[in-house]
Short mmCIF file of C-alpha atoms in Angstrom, two decimals:
data_model
loop_
_atom_site.label_atom_id
_atom_site.label_comp_id
_atom_site.label_asym_id
_atom_site.label_seq_id
_atom_site.Cartn_x
_atom_site.Cartn_y
_atom_site.Cartn_z
CA MET A 1 -2.12 44.79 60.79
CA GLU A 2 -4.40 44.28 57.79
CA LYS A 3 -2.73 45.18 54.50
CA LYS A 4 -4.91 47.06 52.02
CA LEU A 5 -4.42 47.36 48.30
CA LYS A 6 -3.70 50.76 46.94
CA SER A 7 -6.35 52.28 44.71
CA TRP A 8 -4.36 51.77 41.51
CA GLN A 9 -3.63 48.15 42.43
CA GLY A 10 -7.34 47.47 42.83
CA TRP A 11 -8.15 48.97 39.47
CA LEU A 12 -5.30 46.96 37.88
CA LEU A 13 -6.64 43.73 39.38
CA PHE A 14 -10.16 44.60 38.21
CA GLY A 15 -8.95 45.42 34.70
CA GLY A 16 -6.92 42.23 34.52
CA SER A 17 -9.92 40.19 35.61
CA MET A 18 -12.05 41.81 32.93
CA VAL A 19 -9.45 40.98 30.27
CA VAL A 20 -9.33 37.34 31.38
CA VAL A 21 -13.14 37.10 31.38
CA PHE A 22 -13.27 38.72 27.94
CA VAL A 23 -10.67 36.31 26.47
CA LEU A 24 -12.46 33.30 27.98
CA GLY A 25 -15.70 34.59 26.49
CA LEU A 26 -14.10 34.79 23.06
CA CYS A 27 -12.77 31.23 23.39
CA VAL A 28 -16.17 29.87 24.40
CA SER A 29 -17.86 31.81 21.60
CA ALA A 30 -15.38 30.50 19.03
CA LEU A 31 -15.82 26.96 20.30
CA MET A 32 -19.60 27.23 20.10
CA GLU A 33 -19.41 28.65 16.59
CA ARG A 34 -17.16 25.78 15.48
CA ARG A 35 -19.48 23.21 17.00
CA ALA A 36 -22.41 24.90 15.32
CA GLU A 37 -20.56 24.84 11.99
CA VAL A 38 -19.87 21.12 12.29
CA ALA A 39 -23.44 20.40 13.41
CA SER A 40 -24.80 22.43 10.51
CA ILE A 41 -22.86 20.31 8.02
CA PHE A 42 -24.28 17.03 9.26
CA ASN A 43 -27.79 18.32 9.97
CA ASN A 44 -28.25 19.78 6.49
CA ARG A 45 -27.07 16.94 4.30
CA LYS A 46 -28.84 16.75 0.97
CA ASN A 47 -28.03 13.14 0.16
CA VAL A 48 -27.85 10.68 3.04
CA ILE A 49 -25.97 7.77 1.52
CA LYS A 50 -26.37 4.29 2.91
CA GLY A 51 -24.15 1.33 2.25
CA ILE A 52 -21.47 1.32 -0.45
CA GLU A 53 -21.55 4.08 -3.04
CA ALA A 54 -18.81 4.28 -5.69
CA ARG A 55 -20.18 7.32 -7.55
CA ASN A 56 -17.94 10.00 -6.12
CA GLU A 57 -19.96 12.90 -7.52
CA LEU A 58 -22.78 12.12 -5.08
CA PHE A 59 -20.56 13.18 -2.18
CA LYS A 60 -19.86 16.63 -3.61
CA ASP A 61 -22.73 18.60 -2.05
CA ASP A 62 -22.53 17.15 1.45
CA PHE A 63 -18.75 16.82 1.74
CA PRO A 64 -17.29 19.56 -0.48
CA ARG A 65 -13.93 19.68 1.29
CA GLU A 66 -13.29 15.95 1.10
CA TYR A 67 -14.53 15.84 -2.49
CA GLN A 68 -12.31 18.75 -3.55
CA THR A 69 -9.20 17.15 -2.10
CA TRP A 70 -10.17 13.83 -3.70
CA THR A 71 -10.30 15.46 -7.16
CA GLU A 72 -6.69 16.52 -6.64
CA THR A 73 -5.69 12.85 -6.53
CA ALA A 74 -5.54 13.03 -10.32
CA LYS A 75 -2.55 15.35 -9.98
CA THR A 76 0.61 13.30 -10.27
CA ASP A 77 3.17 16.05 -10.64
CA PHE A 78 4.94 15.30 -7.34
CA GLU A 79 7.91 12.98 -7.71
CA SER A 80 10.05 11.43 -5.01
CA GLU A 81 13.30 9.60 -5.73
CA PHE A 82 11.69 6.19 -6.17
CA ASN A 83 7.95 6.76 -6.33
CA GLY A 84 5.56 9.46 -7.43
CA ASN A 85 1.89 9.86 -6.63
CA ILE A 86 -0.72 7.14 -6.75
CA ALA A 87 -4.34 7.60 -7.71
CA VAL A 88 -6.66 5.90 -5.22
CA ASP A 89 -10.44 6.16 -4.84
CA ALA A 90 -10.65 7.11 -1.17
CA LEU A 91 -14.30 8.11 -1.14
CA GLU A 92 -15.32 4.65 -2.22
CA LYS A 93 -13.60 3.38 0.92
CA ARG A 94 -15.22 6.02 3.14
CA PRO A 95 -18.84 6.31 2.01
CA GLU A 96 -20.16 7.85 5.21
CA MET A 97 -16.99 9.71 6.15
CA VAL A 98 -17.55 9.65 9.89
CA ASN A 99 -18.25 5.91 10.23
CA LEU A 100 -15.40 3.88 8.77
CA HIS A 101 -16.50 0.34 8.06
CA ILE A 102 -15.31 -2.81 6.35
CA SER A 103 -17.25 -3.85 3.26
CA ARG A 104 -14.96 -6.58 1.88
CA PRO A 105 -15.65 -10.06 3.31
CA ALA A 106 -12.12 -11.34 2.66
CA LEU A 107 -10.59 -9.05 5.30
CA ILE A 108 -13.19 -9.94 7.93
CA GLU A 109 -12.80 -13.67 7.22
CA ALA A 110 -8.99 -13.50 7.33
CA PHE A 111 -9.06 -12.05 10.83
CA GLN A 112 -11.78 -14.48 11.91
CA ARG A 113 -9.53 -17.40 10.97
CA GLN A 114 -6.92 -15.84 13.27
CA GLY A 115 -9.47 -15.65 16.06
CA LYS A 116 -9.81 -11.85 15.86
CA ASP A 117 -12.96 -9.73 15.61
CA ILE A 118 -12.25 -6.55 13.66
CA THR A 119 -15.71 -5.21 14.38
CA LYS A 120 -14.17 -4.24 17.73
CA ALA A 121 -11.32 -2.29 16.11
CA THR A 122 -10.65 1.22 17.38
CA PRO A 123 -11.22 4.26 15.12
CA GLN A 124 -7.44 4.62 14.76
CA GLU A 125 -7.10 0.97 13.70
CA MET A 126 -9.91 1.46 11.21
CA ARG A 127 -7.87 4.21 9.54
CA SER A 128 -5.60 1.39 8.37
CA LEU A 129 -8.06 -1.48 8.07
CA VAL A 130 -10.12 0.29 5.40
CA CYS A 131 -6.92 0.32 3.31
CA ALA A 132 -6.23 -3.33 4.18
CA GLN A 133 -9.30 -4.37 2.21
CA CYS A 134 -7.21 -4.04 -0.97
CA HIS A 135 -3.59 -3.16 -0.15
CA VAL A 136 -2.67 -6.67 0.95
CA GLU A 137 -1.44 -10.00 -0.35
CA TYR A 138 -4.34 -12.13 -1.64
CA TYR A 139 -5.20 -14.91 -4.07
CA PHE A 140 -8.25 -16.52 -5.66
CA LYS A 141 -8.87 -19.83 -3.94
CA GLY A 142 -10.20 -23.00 -5.52
CA ASP A 143 -12.35 -23.54 -8.58
CA GLY A 144 -14.70 -20.79 -7.45
CA LYS A 145 -11.80 -18.32 -7.38
CA TYR A 146 -12.86 -17.08 -3.94
CA LEU A 147 -10.93 -13.99 -2.82
CA THR A 148 -8.78 -15.06 0.14
CA PHE A 149 -6.05 -13.43 2.26
CA PRO A 150 -3.37 -16.05 3.14
CA TRP A 151 -2.93 -14.88 6.75
CA ASP A 152 -3.86 -18.09 8.59
CA LYS A 153 -0.27 -18.64 9.73
CA GLY A 154 0.72 -14.98 10.09
CA PHE A 155 1.80 -11.87 8.20
CA THR A 156 5.45 -12.62 7.40
CA VAL A 157 6.78 -13.67 4.01
CA GLU A 158 7.62 -17.09 5.50
CA ASP A 159 4.16 -17.48 7.04
CA MET A 160 2.39 -16.89 3.74
CA GLU A 161 4.87 -19.04 1.85
CA ALA A 162 4.13 -21.91 4.24
CA TYR A 163 0.39 -21.38 3.70
CA TYR A 164 0.77 -21.52 -0.09
CA ASP A 165 3.14 -24.50 0.04
CA GLU A 166 0.71 -26.43 2.22
CA ALA A 167 -2.09 -25.68 -0.25
CA GLY A 168 0.09 -26.60 -3.23
CA PHE A 169 -0.72 -23.24 -4.79
CA TYR A 170 1.12 -21.36 -7.51
CA ASP A 171 0.12 -18.47 -9.77
CA TYR A 172 1.86 -19.68 -12.93
CA ILE A 173 4.67 -21.85 -14.24
CA HIS A 174 7.70 -19.84 -15.31
CA LYS A 175 8.29 -20.27 -19.04
CA LEU A 176 12.08 -20.61 -18.76
CA SER A 177 12.84 -22.41 -15.50
CA ARG A 178 9.47 -24.23 -15.16
CA THR A 179 9.28 -22.98 -11.58
CA PRO A 180 5.80 -22.87 -9.95
CA ILE A 181 5.83 -19.14 -9.16
CA LEU A 182 4.09 -17.26 -6.36
CA LYS A 183 3.12 -13.79 -7.60
CA ALA A 184 2.86 -11.27 -4.76
CA GLN A 185 0.14 -8.64 -5.05
CA HIS A 186 0.91 -5.62 -2.85
CA PRO A 187 1.40 -6.62 0.81
CA ASP A 188 1.40 -3.04 2.06
CA TYR A 189 -0.67 -3.54 5.23
CA GLU A 190 1.25 -6.61 6.35
CA ILE A 191 4.68 -5.01 5.90
CA CYS A 192 3.58 -1.74 7.49
CA GLN A 193 2.55 -3.62 10.64
CA MET A 194 6.13 -4.92 10.94
CA GLY A 195 7.67 -1.44 10.92
CA ILE A 196 8.15 1.03 13.76
CA HIS A 197 5.32 3.32 12.65
CA GLY A 198 2.79 0.49 12.48
CA GLN A 199 3.98 -0.86 15.82
CA ARG A 200 3.50 2.57 17.39
CA GLY A 201 -0.08 2.83 16.15
CA VAL A 202 0.45 5.19 13.20
CA SER A 203 -2.26 4.51 10.62
CA CYS A 204 -2.18 4.59 6.82
CA ALA A 205 -4.42 7.66 6.81
CA ASP A 206 -2.18 9.55 9.25
CA CYS A 207 0.50 9.75 6.55
CA HIS A 208 -1.38 9.38 3.26
CA MET A 209 -4.59 11.21 4.23
CA PRO A 210 -3.47 13.65 6.95
CA TYR A 211 -5.97 15.85 8.72
CA LYS A 212 -6.78 19.35 7.51
CA SER A 213 -8.74 22.11 9.25
CA GLU A 214 -10.99 24.73 7.68
CA GLY A 215 -12.85 26.90 10.16
CA GLY A 216 -14.43 24.58 12.67
CA VAL A 217 -14.17 21.53 10.45
CA LYS A 218 -11.38 18.97 10.76
CA PHE A 219 -11.30 16.38 7.99
CA SER A 220 -9.03 13.89 6.29
CA ASP A 221 -7.34 15.13 3.13
CA HIS A 222 -8.61 12.87 0.34
CA HIS A 223 -5.80 13.84 -2.01
CA ILE A 224 -3.94 10.59 -1.45
CA GLN A 225 -0.26 10.93 -2.27
CA SER A 226 3.24 10.42 -0.95
CA PRO A 227 3.70 11.82 2.57
CA LEU A 228 6.88 13.45 1.27
CA ALA A 229 4.70 15.90 -0.67
CA MET A 230 3.28 17.32 2.56
CA ILE A 231 5.90 16.72 5.24
CA ASP A 232 4.60 19.59 7.38
CA ARG A 233 1.29 17.73 7.85
CA THR A 234 2.69 14.21 7.99
CA CYS A 235 6.20 13.61 9.35
CA GLN A 236 6.48 16.87 11.29
CA VAL A 237 3.33 16.19 13.27
CA CYS A 238 5.62 13.95 15.38
CA HIS A 239 9.18 14.65 14.25
CA ARG A 240 10.94 17.97 14.78
CA GLU A 241 13.69 17.64 12.19
CA SER A 242 13.70 19.75 9.02
CA GLU A 243 11.91 18.66 5.86
CA GLU A 244 15.23 18.07 4.12
CA THR A 245 16.49 15.84 6.92
CA LEU A 246 13.30 13.79 7.06
CA ARG A 247 13.17 13.41 3.28
CA ASN A 248 16.78 12.24 3.18
CA ASN A 249 16.06 9.76 5.98
CA VAL A 250 13.44 8.16 3.73
CA TYR A 251 15.68 8.17 0.65
CA GLU A 252 18.55 6.60 2.60
CA ARG A 253 16.39 3.65 3.58
CA GLN A 254 15.06 3.26 0.03
CA ARG A 255 18.53 3.38 -1.52
CA LYS A 256 19.87 0.66 0.75
CA ALA A 257 16.93 -1.62 0.03
CA ASN A 258 17.28 -0.90 -3.69
CA GLU A 259 20.92 -2.01 -3.65
CA ILE A 260 19.91 -5.48 -2.46
CA ARG A 261 16.92 -5.54 -4.79
CA ASN A 262 19.12 -4.91 -7.85
CA ARG A 263 21.57 -7.65 -6.84
CA LEU A 264 18.72 -10.09 -6.25
CA GLU A 265 17.17 -9.35 -9.64
CA GLN A 266 20.46 -10.05 -11.40
CA GLU A 267 21.04 -13.37 -9.65
CA LEU A 268 17.41 -14.42 -9.98
CA ALA A 269 17.39 -13.79 -13.73
CA LYS A 270 20.56 -15.88 -14.09
CA ALA A 271 19.03 -18.68 -12.02
CA HIS A 272 16.00 -18.88 -14.33
CA ILE A 273 18.22 -18.89 -17.44
CA GLU A 274 20.58 -21.52 -16.02
CA ALA A 275 17.63 -23.70 -15.01
CA LYS A 276 16.37 -23.60 -18.60
CA PHE A 277 19.85 -24.54 -19.78
CA ALA A 278 19.82 -27.51 -17.40
CA TRP A 279 16.45 -28.70 -18.73
CA ASP A 280 17.80 -28.42 -22.26
CA LYS A 281 20.79 -30.56 -21.24
CA GLY A 282 18.50 -33.37 -20.14
CA ALA A 283 18.00 -32.68 -16.43
CA THR A 284 15.25 -34.72 -14.79
CA GLU A 285 12.44 -33.49 -12.55
CA THR A 286 14.03 -35.28 -9.61
CA GLN A 287 17.34 -33.52 -10.22
CA MET A 288 15.64 -30.13 -10.56
CA LYS A 289 13.34 -30.41 -7.55
CA ASP A 290 15.61 -28.54 -5.11
CA VAL A 291 16.54 -25.97 -7.78
CA LEU A 292 12.92 -25.09 -8.46
CA ALA A 293 12.14 -24.85 -4.73
CA LEU A 294 14.98 -22.38 -4.23
CA ILE A 295 14.00 -20.29 -7.26
CA ARG A 296 10.39 -20.21 -6.05
CA GLN A 297 11.55 -18.97 -2.63
CA ALA A 298 13.90 -16.38 -4.13
CA GLN A 299 11.30 -15.02 -6.53
CA TRP A 300 8.65 -14.87 -3.79
CA ARG A 301 10.94 -12.83 -1.54
CA TRP A 302 11.91 -10.49 -4.37
CA ASP A 303 8.28 -9.95 -5.38
CA PHE A 304 7.05 -9.59 -1.79
CA GLY A 305 9.60 -6.85 -1.13
CA VAL A 306 9.22 -5.03 -4.45
CA ALA A 307 5.44 -5.25 -4.90
CA SER A 308 4.77 -3.48 -1.61
CA HIS A 309 4.33 0.26 -2.11
CA GLY A 310 6.80 2.06 0.12
CA GLY A 311 7.84 -1.11 1.92
CA SER A 312 11.46 0.02 2.21
CA PHE A 313 10.22 2.88 4.39
CA HIS A 314 7.29 1.21 6.15
CA ALA A 315 9.56 -1.55 7.51
CA PRO A 316 13.14 -1.00 6.23
CA GLN A 317 14.75 -3.69 8.39
CA GLU A 318 12.16 -6.28 7.39
CA ILE A 319 12.39 -5.44 3.68
CA GLN A 320 16.17 -5.67 3.72
CA ARG A 321 15.93 -8.98 5.57
CA ILE A 322 13.45 -10.34 3.01
CA LEU A 323 15.49 -9.21 0.00
CA SER A 324 18.74 -10.49 1.55
CA HIS A 325 17.20 -13.89 2.12
CA GLY A 326 15.95 -13.82 -1.46
CA LEU A 327 19.48 -13.11 -2.68
CA ASP A 328 20.73 -16.03 -0.60
CA ARG A 329 18.12 -18.37 -2.13
CA ALA A 330 18.97 -17.22 -5.67
CA MET A 331 22.68 -17.89 -5.11
CA GLN A 332 21.87 -21.31 -3.64
CA ALA A 333 19.69 -22.06 -6.68
CA ARG A 334 22.53 -21.21 -9.06
CA LEU A 335 24.89 -23.44 -7.10
CA ALA A 336 22.35 -26.28 -7.19
CA VAL A 337 21.95 -25.85 -10.97
CA SER A 338 25.70 -26.12 -11.46
CA LYS A 339 25.68 -29.46 -9.64
CA VAL A 340 22.81 -30.72 -11.81
CA LEU A 341 24.69 -29.65 -14.96
CA ALA A 342 27.83 -31.42 -13.74
CA LYS A 343 25.85 -34.64 -13.27
CA ASN A 344 24.70 -34.27 -16.86
CA GLY A 345 28.22 -33.80 -18.18
CA TYR A 346 28.41 -30.00 -18.44
CA THR A 347 30.96 -28.11 -16.34
CA GLY A 348 31.42 -24.84 -18.24
CA ASP A 349 29.80 -21.46 -17.77
CA VAL A 350 26.20 -21.15 -18.89
CA PRO A 351 26.00 -18.70 -21.82
CA MET A 352 24.00 -15.62 -20.86
CA PRO A 353 21.80 -13.74 -23.36
CA ASP A 354 21.87 -9.97 -23.68
CA ILE A 355 18.94 -8.80 -21.56
CA SER A 356 20.39 -5.39 -20.72
CA THR A 357 17.24 -3.60 -21.86
CA LYS A 358 13.54 -4.28 -21.51
CA ALA A 359 13.15 -4.74 -25.28
CA LYS A 360 16.02 -7.25 -25.42
CA ALA A 361 14.60 -9.21 -22.49
CA GLN A 362 11.18 -9.34 -24.15
CA GLU A 363 12.72 -10.58 -27.36
CA TYR A 364 14.71 -13.27 -25.52
CA ILE A 365 11.67 -14.80 -23.85
CA GLY A 366 9.73 -14.70 -27.12
CA LEU A 367 7.21 -12.06 -26.14
CA ASP A 368 5.37 -10.72 -29.19
CA MET A 369 4.96 -7.09 -28.20
CA ASP A 370 3.04 -6.16 -31.34
CA ALA A 371 0.44 -8.80 -30.53
CA GLU A 372 0.34 -7.68 -26.90
CA ARG A 373 -0.25 -4.06 -27.86
CA ALA A 374 -2.98 -5.06 -30.32
CA ALA A 375 -4.71 -7.13 -27.65
CA LYS A 376 -4.55 -4.21 -25.22
CA GLU A 377 -5.99 -1.84 -27.80
CA LYS A 378 -8.86 -4.23 -28.50
CA PHE A 379 -9.50 -4.60 -24.77
CA LEU A 380 -9.70 -0.82 -24.28
CA LYS A 381 -12.01 -0.34 -27.27
CA THR A 382 -14.39 -3.25 -26.72
CA THR A 383 -14.28 -4.77 -23.23
CA VAL A 384 -13.87 -1.59 -21.15
CA PRO A 385 -16.79 0.27 -22.81
CA ALA A 386 -18.98 -2.79 -22.27
CA TRP A 387 -18.08 -2.82 -18.58
CA LEU A 388 -18.85 0.88 -18.25
CA GLU A 389 -22.26 0.49 -19.87
CA LYS A 390 -23.12 -2.42 -17.60
CA ALA A 391 -22.04 -0.37 -14.56
CA LYS A 392 -24.29 2.51 -15.64
CA GLU A 393 -27.23 0.16 -16.16
CA ASN A 394 -26.74 -1.18 -12.64
CA GLY A 395 -26.50 2.29 -11.14
CA ARG A 396 -22.87 1.83 -10.15
CA LEU A 397 -21.49 4.65 -12.30
CA ALA A 398 -22.56 8.28 -12.48
CA GLN A 399 -24.33 9.26 -15.69
CA LYS A 400 -22.59 11.98 -17.71
#
């Protein structure tokens, strides 16, 4: 027997269907409005910029949201336990906003020497590679001082050390120990790739330039700062723990790395001072060869770990490994120095100067701070203005 709906059931079904159709209509209408809003932005641009443009003011009319958040980069009132904000020119790295591209040859060439073509990088990879144009370890190669990334052998501290050793490169000779020092720049990209976030495909921009939405427009926040200042838009996009828990997770990793860092700095300073003492006691270059090699390795590992912004969070295990190996090298260097001193007839403790403060350390190494400050003042008053004028003449700086 055929079952018929009661009159009220039919009207209920009809009403429900109308509600569903109405809601779907609203969704489609909202979607179309958002698409129209986005299309309007890109179809009504006043200044279509091609190539590299460092004058940020030119982006203001066409990309007001990105420009507004970029201006907030000057705010440095947020402070985390170990680091505060950093001021970075993001617009200069993203001139066309929607088409991320690499403009620095050194990055392209570094990957080419590894047999990789970064022109085939995904949009997500590009959200880190644009940062890797500067936030990396680099040096100026040869007499022409050609900007080069030492990645031929790999990204690790040992890989780059082997590259530099093979090239016989050093940044300067240490005044006390006479060690040929490697000065790390800021190997942020390399270290980040060794951490769990980098390995899982999280980009630099995901945490330091998280997405924002206004109406139908989704854009990257150009107020570059610590992710801890905006945990709700960074960490909590993936993690469900509270802000306090996530913040403490970061601090815990930083504190542990800092413990090893402080120990390494103490032993490294003593190694330099003891090496100077050995030279003063008549040590020969042959006797000091192994000492200088160990100090070079220890200093490189200390600098590599410390110079990287946020390295103790980006790859906490790797940073602690690097700093621990640096501490080991520093201790080995001190032991090697003691053997050299013994061969030269000295078996007592090496007298240590008072370098408990920055001022005392500067005085010990003979740094004339008054002369340094005067030179800086002269540089700011003469050289910098000349650079700015030249930039304006070449159209590389906005006229004010």
